[in-house]
XYZ file of N, CA and C in Angstrom:
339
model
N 36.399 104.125 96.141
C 36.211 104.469 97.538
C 34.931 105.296 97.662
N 33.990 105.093 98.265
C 32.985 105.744 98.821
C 32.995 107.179 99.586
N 34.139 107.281 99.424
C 34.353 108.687 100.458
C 35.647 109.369 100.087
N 37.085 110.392 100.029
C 38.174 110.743 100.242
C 38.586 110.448 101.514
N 37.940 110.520 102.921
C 38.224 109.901 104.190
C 39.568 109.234 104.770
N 40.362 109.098 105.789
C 40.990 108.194 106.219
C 42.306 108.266 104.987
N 42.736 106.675 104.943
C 43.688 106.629 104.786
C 43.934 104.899 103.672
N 44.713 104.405 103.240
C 43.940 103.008 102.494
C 45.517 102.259 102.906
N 45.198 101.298 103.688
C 46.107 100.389 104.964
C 46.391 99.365 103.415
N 47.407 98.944 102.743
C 47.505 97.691 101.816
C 48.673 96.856 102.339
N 48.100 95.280 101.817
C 49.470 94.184 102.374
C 49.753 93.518 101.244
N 50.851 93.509 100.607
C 50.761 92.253 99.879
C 52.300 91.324 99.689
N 51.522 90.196 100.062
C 52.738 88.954 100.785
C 52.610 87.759 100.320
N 53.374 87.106 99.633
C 53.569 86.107 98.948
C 53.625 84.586 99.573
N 53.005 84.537 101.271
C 53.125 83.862 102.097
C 51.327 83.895 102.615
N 50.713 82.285 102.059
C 49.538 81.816 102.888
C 49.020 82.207 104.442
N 50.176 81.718 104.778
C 50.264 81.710 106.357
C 50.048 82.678 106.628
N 50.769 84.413 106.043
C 50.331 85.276 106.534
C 49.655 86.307 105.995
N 48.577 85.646 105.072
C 47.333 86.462 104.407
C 46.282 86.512 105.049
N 45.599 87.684 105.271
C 45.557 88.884 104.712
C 46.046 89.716 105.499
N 46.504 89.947 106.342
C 47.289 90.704 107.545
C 48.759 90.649 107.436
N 49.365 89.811 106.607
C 50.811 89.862 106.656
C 51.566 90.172 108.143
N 51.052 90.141 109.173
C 51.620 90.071 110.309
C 52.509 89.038 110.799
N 53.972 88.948 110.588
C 54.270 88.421 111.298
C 55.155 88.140 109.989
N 54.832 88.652 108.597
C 55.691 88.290 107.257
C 56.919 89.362 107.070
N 58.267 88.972 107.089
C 59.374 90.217 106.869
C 59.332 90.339 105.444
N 59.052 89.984 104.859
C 59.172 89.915 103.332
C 57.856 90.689 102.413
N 56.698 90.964 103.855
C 55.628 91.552 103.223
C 55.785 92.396 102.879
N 55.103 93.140 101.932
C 55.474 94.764 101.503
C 53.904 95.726 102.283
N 54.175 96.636 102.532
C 52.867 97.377 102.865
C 53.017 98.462 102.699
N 51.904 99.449 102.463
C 51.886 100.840 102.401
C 50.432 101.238 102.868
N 50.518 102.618 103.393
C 49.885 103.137 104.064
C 49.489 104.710 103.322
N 48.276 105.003 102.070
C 48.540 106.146 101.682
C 47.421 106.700 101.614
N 47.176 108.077 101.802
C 46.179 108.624 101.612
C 44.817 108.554 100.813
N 43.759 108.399 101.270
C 42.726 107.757 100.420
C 42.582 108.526 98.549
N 42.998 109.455 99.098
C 42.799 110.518 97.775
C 43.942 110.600 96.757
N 45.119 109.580 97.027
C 45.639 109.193 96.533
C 46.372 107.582 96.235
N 44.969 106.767 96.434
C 45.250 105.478 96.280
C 44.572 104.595 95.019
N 44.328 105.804 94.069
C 43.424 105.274 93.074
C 44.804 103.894 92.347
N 45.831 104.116 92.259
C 46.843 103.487 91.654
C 47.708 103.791 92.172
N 48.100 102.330 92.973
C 49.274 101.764 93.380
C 50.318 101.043 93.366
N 51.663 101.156 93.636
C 53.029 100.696 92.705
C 53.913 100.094 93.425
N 53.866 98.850 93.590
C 54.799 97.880 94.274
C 56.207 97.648 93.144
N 57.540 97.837 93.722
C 58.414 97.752 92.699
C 59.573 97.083 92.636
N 60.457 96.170 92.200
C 61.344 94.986 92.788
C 60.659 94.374 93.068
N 59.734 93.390 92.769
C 58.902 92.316 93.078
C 59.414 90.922 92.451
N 59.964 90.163 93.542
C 60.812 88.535 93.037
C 59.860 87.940 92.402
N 59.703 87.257 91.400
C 59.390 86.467 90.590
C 58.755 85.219 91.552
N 56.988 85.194 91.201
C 55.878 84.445 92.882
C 54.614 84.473 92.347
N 54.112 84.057 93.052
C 52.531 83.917 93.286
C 52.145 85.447 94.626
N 51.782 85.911 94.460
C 51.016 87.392 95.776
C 49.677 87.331 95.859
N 49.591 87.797 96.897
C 48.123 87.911 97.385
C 47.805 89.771 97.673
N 47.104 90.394 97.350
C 46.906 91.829 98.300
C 45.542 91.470 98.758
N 45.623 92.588 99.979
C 44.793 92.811 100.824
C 44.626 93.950 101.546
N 43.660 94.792 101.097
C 43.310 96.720 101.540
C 42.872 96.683 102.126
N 42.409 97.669 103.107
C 41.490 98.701 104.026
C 41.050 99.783 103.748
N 40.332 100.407 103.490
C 40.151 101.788 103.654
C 39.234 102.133 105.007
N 40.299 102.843 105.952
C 40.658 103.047 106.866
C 39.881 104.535 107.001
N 38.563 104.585 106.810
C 37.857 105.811 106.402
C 38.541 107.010 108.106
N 38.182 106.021 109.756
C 38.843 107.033 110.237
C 40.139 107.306 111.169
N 41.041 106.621 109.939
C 42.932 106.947 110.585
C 42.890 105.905 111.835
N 42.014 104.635 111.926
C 43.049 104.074 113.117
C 43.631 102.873 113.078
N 44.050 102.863 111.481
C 44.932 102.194 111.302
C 44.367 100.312 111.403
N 42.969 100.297 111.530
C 42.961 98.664 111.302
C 41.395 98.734 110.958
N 40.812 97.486 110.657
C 39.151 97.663 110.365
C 38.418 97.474 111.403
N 37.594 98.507 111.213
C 36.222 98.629 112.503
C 35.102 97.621 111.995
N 34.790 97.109 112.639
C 33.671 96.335 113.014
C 32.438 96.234 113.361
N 30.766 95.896 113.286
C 30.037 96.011 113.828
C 29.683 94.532 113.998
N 29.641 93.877 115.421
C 29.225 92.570 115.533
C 29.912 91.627 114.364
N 31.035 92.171 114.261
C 31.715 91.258 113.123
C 32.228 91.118 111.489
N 30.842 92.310 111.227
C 30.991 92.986 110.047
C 31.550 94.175 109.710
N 32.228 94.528 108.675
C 33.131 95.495 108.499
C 32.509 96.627 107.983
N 32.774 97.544 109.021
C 31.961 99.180 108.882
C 33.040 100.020 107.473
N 33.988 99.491 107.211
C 34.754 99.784 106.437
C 35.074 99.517 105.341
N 35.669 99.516 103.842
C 35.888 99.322 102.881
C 36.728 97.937 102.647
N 37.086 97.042 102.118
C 37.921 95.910 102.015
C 37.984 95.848 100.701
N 39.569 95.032 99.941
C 39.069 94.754 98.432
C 40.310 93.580 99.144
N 40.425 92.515 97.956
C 41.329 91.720 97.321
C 41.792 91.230 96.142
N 42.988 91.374 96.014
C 43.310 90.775 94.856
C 42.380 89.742 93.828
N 42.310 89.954 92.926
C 41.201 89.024 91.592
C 39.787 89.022 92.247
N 39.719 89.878 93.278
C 37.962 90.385 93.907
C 37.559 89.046 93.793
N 38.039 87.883 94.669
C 37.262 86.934 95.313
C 35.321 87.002 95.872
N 35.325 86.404 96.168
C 33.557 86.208 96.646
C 34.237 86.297 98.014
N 32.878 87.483 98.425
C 33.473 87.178 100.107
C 32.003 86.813 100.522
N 32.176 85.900 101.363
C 31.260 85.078 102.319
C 31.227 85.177 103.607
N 32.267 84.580 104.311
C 32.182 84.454 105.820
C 33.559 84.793 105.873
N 34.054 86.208 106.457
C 35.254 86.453 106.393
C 36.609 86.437 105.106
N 37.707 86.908 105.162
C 38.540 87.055 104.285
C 38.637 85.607 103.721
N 38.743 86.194 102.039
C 39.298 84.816 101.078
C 40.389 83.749 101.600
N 40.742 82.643 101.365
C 41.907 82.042 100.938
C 42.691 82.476 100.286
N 44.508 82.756 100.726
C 45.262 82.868 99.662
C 45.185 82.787 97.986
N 44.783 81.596 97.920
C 44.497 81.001 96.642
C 43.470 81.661 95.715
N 42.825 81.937 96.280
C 41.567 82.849 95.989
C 42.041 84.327 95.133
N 42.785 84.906 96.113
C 43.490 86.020 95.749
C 44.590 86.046 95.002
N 44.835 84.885 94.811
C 46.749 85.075 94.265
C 46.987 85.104 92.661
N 47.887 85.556 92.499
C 48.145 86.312 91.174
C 49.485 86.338 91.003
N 49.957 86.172 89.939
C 51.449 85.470 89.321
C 52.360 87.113 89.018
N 53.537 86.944 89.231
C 54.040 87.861 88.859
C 55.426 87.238 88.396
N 55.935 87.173 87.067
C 56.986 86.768 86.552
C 57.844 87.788 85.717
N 57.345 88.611 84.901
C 58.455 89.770 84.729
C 57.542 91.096 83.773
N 58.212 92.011 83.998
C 57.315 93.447 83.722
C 56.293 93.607 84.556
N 55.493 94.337 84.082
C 54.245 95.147 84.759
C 53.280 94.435 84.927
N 52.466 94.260 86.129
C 51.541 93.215 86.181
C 50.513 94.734 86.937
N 49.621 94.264 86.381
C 48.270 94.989 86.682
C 47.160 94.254 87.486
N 47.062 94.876 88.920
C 45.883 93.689 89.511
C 45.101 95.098 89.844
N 43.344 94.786 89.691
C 42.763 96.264 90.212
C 41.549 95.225 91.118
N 41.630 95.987 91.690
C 41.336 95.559 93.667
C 39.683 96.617 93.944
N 38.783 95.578 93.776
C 37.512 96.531 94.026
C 36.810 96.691 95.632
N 36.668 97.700 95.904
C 36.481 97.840 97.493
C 35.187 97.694 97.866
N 35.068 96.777 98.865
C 33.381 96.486 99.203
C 33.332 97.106 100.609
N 32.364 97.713 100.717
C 31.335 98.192 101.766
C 30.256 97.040 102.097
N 30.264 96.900 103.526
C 28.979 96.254 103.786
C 27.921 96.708 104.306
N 28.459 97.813 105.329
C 27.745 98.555 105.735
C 27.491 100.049 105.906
């Protein structure tokens, strides 16, 4: 993270349809935790899938990403750090297997501006 700032918004949902926003997924998991404590994060009971995550860092608390003409004034990462081009990855892009024990995914946060 570029800053302690804000707050770091995460989704991660085992459903295409509703990546990267998980809106609209009951099954998504999300958390919402302080930037200064989001270096490592712990999803736990996780069914046996394919997942996608998808962060924010939410540098000021309002809870979604700010924008300039389209581009994100804010931090973003995804799962297996896809190439970002023209807006958020494909599911597929991001997704990552989870079948039993500890699975480790580390999520690098891009700034654009």
């Amino acid at each position: 993270m570029r800053s302690a700032k804000g707050q770091v918004l995460v989704c991660l949902t085992m459903r295409p349809d509703h990546f990267p926003d998980c809106q609209g997924d009951p099954q998504a998991r999300r958390l919402t935790v302080p930037t200064a404590k989001a270096a490592a994060l712990r999803f736990t009971d996780l069914p046996t899938g394919g997942y996608a995550i998808a962060l924010i860092h939410d540098e000021n608390g309002n809870n979604k990403l700010d924008t300039f003409f389209g581009i994100p004034k804010e931090g973003f990462g995804f799962s297996r750090n896809p190439v970002i081009r023209f807006g958020a990855p494909k599911f597929a892009a991001a997704r990552f297997d989870v079948a039993s024990g500890n699975v480790d995914e580390m999520v690098r946060v891009k700034y654009m501006l």
